[in-house]
Amino acid sequence: MLQVATSLFLDRGFGRTTLDLVAQHAEVGKSSLYARYPSKGALFAAVVSRSIQTMFDHLTPVPQGLNLVQRLQAVGEALIEGMLHPRCVAFMRITAAEADNFPDLALTAYQVSFDGAVLYVLKGLGAANLAAAGPGLTALAQRFVEVAVQPLSFQAAFGVDAALLRQRASACVRDAIELLQEKIAMTDWGQART
């Protein structure tokens, strides 16, 4: 059901996708669909959450034996590559377009994506989990996502060519690392590593 809904939202957009159309294409009864997703907004929220989780599931783990700066470079490039996937860009656009109608959904989608990116950075830096990371490393991961990853993903959402953004990704991540040197120096990285 979610796969069919994902395809319909991507092909038709939010406005032209109906629950009846999803039920028809998924070959399920309307009552089954409505029991699980009582509104189009609820279905869209499930689709967006699933899409975000799929992106994070497909990110490659960071190789072992790298120092902190090398790990930041690797996670930054991997996150940017994931965010530039056509499905991710399409859902950023659809979610932004529907933000006035579904502000909670847009905010939730943003927060799930941001939190997932921060957690991926922390895991890439060797933190076993969010609690083990400590406040300094968590603050670094949050700021790193804001400075290194979000600008390129937002540019993609506004139509900048993904191939051009991929070419710039490595340099943008390096620039972000350079900008964050003070935070990097103040992290508790050694204690957070697994």
PDB file of C-alpha atoms in Angstrom:
ATOM      1  CA  MET A   1       0.000   0.000   0.000  1.00  0.00           C
ATOM      2  CA  LEU A   2       2.731   2.466   0.936  1.00  0.00           C
ATOM      3  CA  GLN A   3       4.720   1.649  -2.195  1.00  0.00           C
ATOM      4  CA  VAL A   4       1.687   2.378  -4.374  1.00  0.00           C
ATOM      5  CA  ALA A   5       0.958   5.576  -2.451  1.00  0.00           C
ATOM      6  CA  THR A   6       4.597   6.639  -2.808  1.00  0.00           C
ATOM      7  CA  SER A   7       4.448   6.176  -6.573  1.00  0.00           C
ATOM      8  CA  LEU A   8       1.170   8.077  -6.850  1.00  0.00           C
ATOM      9  CA  PHE A   9       2.348  11.001  -4.716  1.00  0.00           C
ATOM     10  CA  LEU A  10       5.555  11.219  -6.746  1.00  0.00           C
ATOM     11  CA  ASP A  11       3.759  10.939 -10.102  1.00  0.00           C
ATOM     12  CA  ARG A  12       0.661  13.008  -9.386  1.00  0.00           C
ATOM     13  CA  GLY A  13       1.634  15.197  -6.449  1.00  0.00           C
ATOM     14  CA  PHE A  14      -0.310  15.568  -3.236  1.00  0.00           C
ATOM     15  CA  GLY A  15      -3.284  17.453  -4.653  1.00  0.00           C
ATOM     16  CA  ARG A  16      -4.159  14.960  -7.378  1.00  0.00           C
ATOM     17  CA  THR A  17      -3.679  11.820  -5.284  1.00  0.00           C
ATOM     18  CA  THR A  18      -6.766  10.556  -3.482  1.00  0.00           C
ATOM     19  CA  LEU A  19      -7.270   7.743  -1.011  1.00  0.00           C
ATOM     20  CA  ASP A  20      -9.710   6.161  -3.452  1.00  0.00           C
ATOM     21  CA  LEU A  21      -7.048   6.203  -6.161  1.00  0.00           C
ATOM     22  CA  VAL A  22      -4.511   4.619  -3.799  1.00  0.00           C
ATOM     23  CA  ALA A  23      -7.001   1.892  -2.845  1.00  0.00           C
ATOM     24  CA  GLN A  24      -7.738   1.212  -6.511  1.00  0.00           C
ATOM     25  CA  HIS A  25      -4.069   0.995  -7.546  1.00  0.00           C
ATOM     26  CA  ALA A  26      -3.086  -1.012  -4.457  1.00  0.00           C
ATOM     27  CA  GLU A  27      -6.018  -3.354  -5.056  1.00  0.00           C
ATOM     28  CA  VAL A  28      -7.200  -3.100  -1.469  1.00  0.00           C
ATOM     29  CA  GLY A  29     -10.596  -2.258  -0.125  1.00  0.00           C
ATOM     30  CA  LYS A  30     -11.299   1.347   0.741  1.00  0.00           C
ATOM     31  CA  SER A  31     -12.291   0.335   4.255  1.00  0.00           C
ATOM     32  CA  SER A  32      -8.890  -1.328   4.795  1.00  0.00           C
ATOM     33  CA  LEU A  33      -7.073   1.764   3.583  1.00  0.00           C
ATOM     34  CA  TYR A  34      -9.238   4.167   5.594  1.00  0.00           C
ATOM     35  CA  ALA A  35      -8.847   2.006   8.717  1.00  0.00           C
ATOM     36  CA  ARG A  36      -5.085   2.319   8.506  1.00  0.00           C
ATOM     37  CA  TYR A  37      -4.895   5.887   7.148  1.00  0.00           C
ATOM     38  CA  PRO A  38      -7.999   7.925   8.008  1.00  0.00           C
ATOM     39  CA  SER A  39      -6.917  10.885   5.882  1.00  0.00           C
ATOM     40  CA  LYS A  40      -4.726  11.696   2.927  1.00  0.00           C
ATOM     41  CA  GLY A  41      -2.501  13.660   5.293  1.00  0.00           C
ATOM     42  CA  ALA A  42      -2.001  10.579   7.476  1.00  0.00           C
ATOM     43  CA  LEU A  43      -1.118   8.483   4.432  1.00  0.00           C
ATOM     44  CA  PHE A  44       1.261  11.149   3.145  1.00  0.00           C
ATOM     45  CA  ALA A  45       2.922  11.365   6.579  1.00  0.00           C
ATOM     46  CA  ALA A  46       3.502   7.596   6.517  1.00  0.00           C
ATOM     47  CA  VAL A  47       4.900   7.786   2.980  1.00  0.00           C
ATOM     48  CA  VAL A  48       7.253  10.649   3.851  1.00  0.00           C
ATOM     49  CA  SER A  49       8.446   8.927   7.041  1.00  0.00           C
ATOM     50  CA  ARG A  50       9.064   5.716   5.108  1.00  0.00           C
ATOM     51  CA  SER A  51      10.941   7.593   2.387  1.00  0.00           C
ATOM     52  CA  ILE A  52      13.175   9.320   4.921  1.00  0.00           C
ATOM     53  CA  GLN A  53      13.883   6.031   6.701  1.00  0.00           C
ATOM     54  CA  THR A  54      14.656   4.343   3.364  1.00  0.00           C
ATOM     55  CA  MET A  55      17.232   7.016   2.595  1.00  0.00           C
ATOM     56  CA  PHE A  56      18.977   6.493   5.928  1.00  0.00           C
ATOM     57  CA  ASP A  57      18.829   2.697   5.548  1.00  0.00           C
ATOM     58  CA  HIS A  58      20.703   2.954   2.243  1.00  0.00           C
ATOM     59  CA  LEU A  59      23.533   5.169   3.501  1.00  0.00           C
ATOM     60  CA  THR A  60      26.850   3.377   3.696  1.00  0.00           C
ATOM     61  CA  PRO A  61      28.619   3.004   7.024  1.00  0.00           C
ATOM     62  CA  VAL A  62      31.745   5.069   7.598  1.00  0.00           C
ATOM     63  CA  PRO A  63      34.989   3.090   7.225  1.00  0.00           C
ATOM     64  CA  GLN A  64      36.893   2.415  10.441  1.00  0.00           C
ATOM     65  CA  GLY A  65      40.313   3.870  11.165  1.00  0.00           C
ATOM     66  CA  LEU A  66      39.544   7.443  10.128  1.00  0.00           C
ATOM     67  CA  ASN A  67      40.173  10.478  12.287  1.00  0.00           C
ATOM     68  CA  LEU A  68      37.383  12.871  13.252  1.00  0.00           C
ATOM     69  CA  VAL A  69      37.810  15.200  10.261  1.00  0.00           C
ATOM     70  CA  GLN A  70      37.953  12.281   7.812  1.00  0.00           C
ATOM     71  CA  ARG A  71      34.819  10.804   9.363  1.00  0.00           C
ATOM     72  CA  LEU A  72      32.985  14.131   9.080  1.00  0.00           C
ATOM     73  CA  GLN A  73      34.010  14.340   5.426  1.00  0.00           C
ATOM     74  CA  ALA A  74      32.731  10.814   4.753  1.00  0.00           C
ATOM     75  CA  VAL A  75      29.399  11.259   6.545  1.00  0.00           C
ATOM     76  CA  GLY A  76      28.821  14.662   4.980  1.00  0.00           C
ATOM     77  CA  GLU A  77      29.361  13.366   1.468  1.00  0.00           C
ATOM     78  CA  ALA A  78      27.170  10.307   2.109  1.00  0.00           C
ATOM     79  CA  LEU A  79      24.342  12.416   3.548  1.00  0.00           C
ATOM     80  CA  ILE A  80      24.447  14.841   0.643  1.00  0.00           C
ATOM     81  CA  GLU A  81      24.346  11.965  -1.829  1.00  0.00           C
ATOM     82  CA  GLY A  82      21.307  10.527  -0.032  1.00  0.00           C
ATOM     83  CA  MET A  83      19.530  13.883   0.102  1.00  0.00           C
ATOM     84  CA  LEU A  84      20.110  14.406  -3.626  1.00  0.00           C
ATOM     85  CA  HIS A  85      18.290  11.193  -4.541  1.00  0.00           C
ATOM     86  CA  PRO A  86      15.395  12.162  -6.838  1.00  0.00           C
ATOM     87  CA  ARG A  87      12.817  10.647  -4.446  1.00  0.00           C
ATOM     88  CA  CYS A  88      14.133  12.711  -1.525  1.00  0.00           C
ATOM     89  CA  VAL A  89      14.170  15.902  -3.573  1.00  0.00           C
ATOM     90  CA  ALA A  90      10.632  15.222  -4.813  1.00  0.00           C
ATOM     91  CA  PHE A  91       9.316  14.695  -1.286  1.00  0.00           C
ATOM     92  CA  MET A  92      11.048  17.857  -0.040  1.00  0.00           C
ATOM     93  CA  ARG A  93       9.261  19.761  -2.792  1.00  0.00           C
ATOM     94  CA  ILE A  94       5.858  18.170  -2.169  1.00  0.00           C
ATOM     95  CA  THR A  95       6.139  18.643   1.597  1.00  0.00           C
ATOM     96  CA  ALA A  96       7.154  22.282   1.205  1.00  0.00           C
ATOM     97  CA  ALA A  97       4.291  22.879  -1.221  1.00  0.00           C
ATOM     98  CA  GLU A  98       1.809  21.482   1.304  1.00  0.00           C
ATOM     99  CA  ALA A  99       3.307  23.205   4.370  1.00  0.00           C
ATOM    100  CA  ASP A 100       0.487  25.763   4.573  1.00  0.00           C
ATOM    101  CA  ASN A 101      -2.176  23.035   4.463  1.00  0.00           C
ATOM    102  CA  PHE A 102      -0.330  20.568   6.716  1.00  0.00           C
ATOM    103  CA  PRO A 103       2.146  22.537   8.866  1.00  0.00           C
ATOM    104  CA  ASP A 104       2.515  19.751  11.423  1.00  0.00           C
ATOM    105  CA  LEU A 105       3.368  17.264   8.684  1.00  0.00           C
ATOM    106  CA  ALA A 106       5.963  19.581   7.142  1.00  0.00           C
ATOM    107  CA  LEU A 107       7.559  20.249  10.526  1.00  0.00           C
ATOM    108  CA  THR A 108       7.535  16.555  11.424  1.00  0.00           C
ATOM    109  CA  ALA A 109       9.109  15.603   8.080  1.00  0.00           C
ATOM    110  CA  TYR A 110      11.817  18.205   8.581  1.00  0.00           C
ATOM    111  CA  GLN A 111      12.487  17.110  12.164  1.00  0.00           C
ATOM    112  CA  VAL A 112      12.603  13.391  11.311  1.00  0.00           C
ATOM    113  CA  SER A 113      15.020  14.100   8.472  1.00  0.00           C
ATOM    114  CA  PHE A 114      17.190  16.440  10.558  1.00  0.00           C
ATOM    115  CA  ASP A 115      17.275  14.117  13.577  1.00  0.00           C
ATOM    116  CA  GLY A 116      18.104  11.157  11.330  1.00  0.00           C
ATOM    117  CA  ALA A 117      20.940  13.096   9.714  1.00  0.00           C
ATOM    118  CA  VAL A 118      22.338  14.091  13.118  1.00  0.00           C
ATOM    119  CA  LEU A 119      22.145  10.489  14.331  1.00  0.00           C
ATOM    120  CA  TYR A 120      23.908   9.283  11.160  1.00  0.00           C
ATOM    121  CA  VAL A 121      26.695  11.809  11.789  1.00  0.00           C
ATOM    122  CA  LEU A 122      26.998  10.683  15.414  1.00  0.00           C
ATOM    123  CA  LYS A 123      27.120   7.019  14.417  1.00  0.00           C
ATOM    124  CA  GLY A 124      29.663   7.881  11.729  1.00  0.00           C
ATOM    125  CA  LEU A 125      31.781   9.497  14.416  1.00  0.00           C
ATOM    126  CA  GLY A 126      31.574   6.301  16.430  1.00  0.00           C
ATOM    127  CA  ALA A 127      28.946   7.188  19.026  1.00  0.00           C
ATOM    128  CA  ALA A 128      27.050   4.088  20.049  1.00  0.00           C
ATOM    129  CA  ASN A 129      23.857   6.122  20.368  1.00  0.00           C
ATOM    130  CA  LEU A 130      22.584   9.627  21.026  1.00  0.00           C
ATOM    131  CA  ALA A 131      22.944   9.295  24.809  1.00  0.00           C
ATOM    132  CA  ALA A 132      26.574   8.168  24.493  1.00  0.00           C
ATOM    133  CA  ALA A 133      27.491  11.097  22.254  1.00  0.00           C
ATOM    134  CA  GLY A 134      27.585  13.798  24.892  1.00  0.00           C
ATOM    135  CA  PRO A 135      26.460  17.396  24.430  1.00  0.00           C
ATOM    136  CA  GLY A 136      29.603  18.637  22.651  1.00  0.00           C
ATOM    137  CA  LEU A 137      29.544  15.953  19.980  1.00  0.00           C
ATOM    138  CA  THR A 138      25.780  16.282  19.550  1.00  0.00           C
ATOM    139  CA  ALA A 139      26.078  20.057  19.094  1.00  0.00           C
ATOM    140  CA  LEU A 140      28.828  19.505  16.522  1.00  0.00           C
ATOM    141  CA  ALA A 141      26.707  16.971  14.616  1.00  0.00           C
ATOM    142  CA  GLN A 142      23.691  19.295  14.579  1.00  0.00           C
ATOM    143  CA  ARG A 143      25.680  22.280  13.366  1.00  0.00           C
ATOM    144  CA  PHE A 144      27.495  20.132  10.806  1.00  0.00           C
ATOM    145  CA  VAL A 145      24.184  19.034   9.266  1.00  0.00           C
ATOM    146  CA  GLU A 146      23.005  22.658   9.195  1.00  0.00           C
ATOM    147  CA  VAL A 147      26.196  23.952   7.568  1.00  0.00           C
ATOM    148  CA  ALA A 148      27.350  21.082   5.339  1.00  0.00           C
ATOM    149  CA  VAL A 149      24.224  19.196   4.285  1.00  0.00           C
ATOM    150  CA  GLN A 150      21.120  21.372   4.416  1.00  0.00           C
ATOM    151  CA  PRO A 151      22.269  24.114   2.026  1.00  0.00           C
ATOM    152  CA  LEU A 152      22.802  21.637  -0.806  1.00  0.00           C
ATOM    153  CA  SER A 153      19.584  19.725  -0.129  1.00  0.00           C
ATOM    154  CA  PHE A 154      17.618  22.986  -0.105  1.00  0.00           C
ATOM    155  CA  GLN A 155      19.276  24.046  -3.357  1.00  0.00           C
ATOM    156  CA  ALA A 156      18.213  20.731  -4.901  1.00  0.00           C
ATOM    157  CA  ALA A 157      14.642  21.293  -3.715  1.00  0.00           C
ATOM    158  CA  PHE A 158      14.647  24.628  -5.525  1.00  0.00           C
ATOM    159  CA  GLY A 159      15.829  23.085  -8.781  1.00  0.00           C
ATOM    160  CA  VAL A 160      19.615  23.408  -8.817  1.00  0.00           C
ATOM    161  CA  ASP A 161      20.989  20.533 -10.899  1.00  0.00           C
ATOM    162  CA  ALA A 162      21.841  17.534  -8.699  1.00  0.00           C
ATOM    163  CA  ALA A 163      24.915  16.705 -10.803  1.00  0.00           C
ATOM    164  CA  LEU A 164      26.319  20.174 -10.130  1.00  0.00           C
ATOM    165  CA  LEU A 165      25.590  19.816  -6.412  1.00  0.00           C
ATOM    166  CA  ARG A 166      27.333  16.424  -6.350  1.00  0.00           C
ATOM    167  CA  GLN A 167      30.408  18.026  -7.908  1.00  0.00           C
ATOM    168  CA  ARG A 168      30.402  20.665  -5.169  1.00  0.00           C
ATOM    169  CA  ALA A 169      29.617  18.304  -2.279  1.00  0.00           C
ATOM    170  CA  SER A 170      33.152  17.397  -1.259  1.00  0.00           C
ATOM    171  CA  ALA A 171      34.330  21.024  -1.246  1.00  0.00           C
ATOM    172  CA  CYS A 172      31.210  22.160   0.643  1.00  0.00           C
ATOM    173  CA  VAL A 173      31.802  19.540   3.330  1.00  0.00           C
ATOM    174  CA  ARG A 174      35.469  20.573   3.611  1.00  0.00           C
ATOM    175  CA  ASP A 175      34.409  24.210   3.949  1.00  0.00           C
ATOM    176  CA  ALA A 176      31.917  23.278   6.680  1.00  0.00           C
ATOM    177  CA  ILE A 177      34.594  21.352   8.562  1.00  0.00           C
ATOM    178  CA  GLU A 178      36.896  24.355   8.335  1.00  0.00           C
ATOM    179  CA  LEU A 179      34.153  26.664   9.614  1.00  0.00           C
ATOM    180  CA  LEU A 180      33.483  24.324  12.529  1.00  0.00           C
ATOM    181  CA  GLN A 181      37.119  23.860  13.630  1.00  0.00           C
ATOM    182  CA  GLU A 182      36.498  25.473  17.014  1.00  0.00           C
ATOM    183  CA  LYS A 183      33.574  23.132  17.743  1.00  0.00           C
ATOM    184  CA  ILE A 184      35.593  20.160  16.473  1.00  0.00           C
ATOM    185  CA  ALA A 185      38.454  21.023  18.835  1.00  0.00           C
ATOM    186  CA  MET A 186      36.049  21.201  21.784  1.00  0.00           C
ATOM    187  CA  THR A 187      34.285  17.864  21.223  1.00  0.00           C
ATOM    188  CA  ASP A 188      34.324  14.923  23.551  1.00  0.00           C
ATOM    189  CA  TRP A 189      34.921  12.600  20.586  1.00  0.00           C
ATOM    190  CA  GLY A 190      37.287  10.202  22.330  1.00  0.00           C
ATOM    191  CA  GLN A 191      34.765   9.356  25.042  1.00  0.00           C
ATOM    192  CA  ALA A 192      31.878   8.809  22.604  1.00  0.00           C
ATOM    193  CA  ARG A 193      33.593   6.284  20.360  1.00  0.00           C
ATOM    194  CA  THR A 194      32.538   2.671  20.488  1.00  0.00           C
TER     195      THR A 194
END
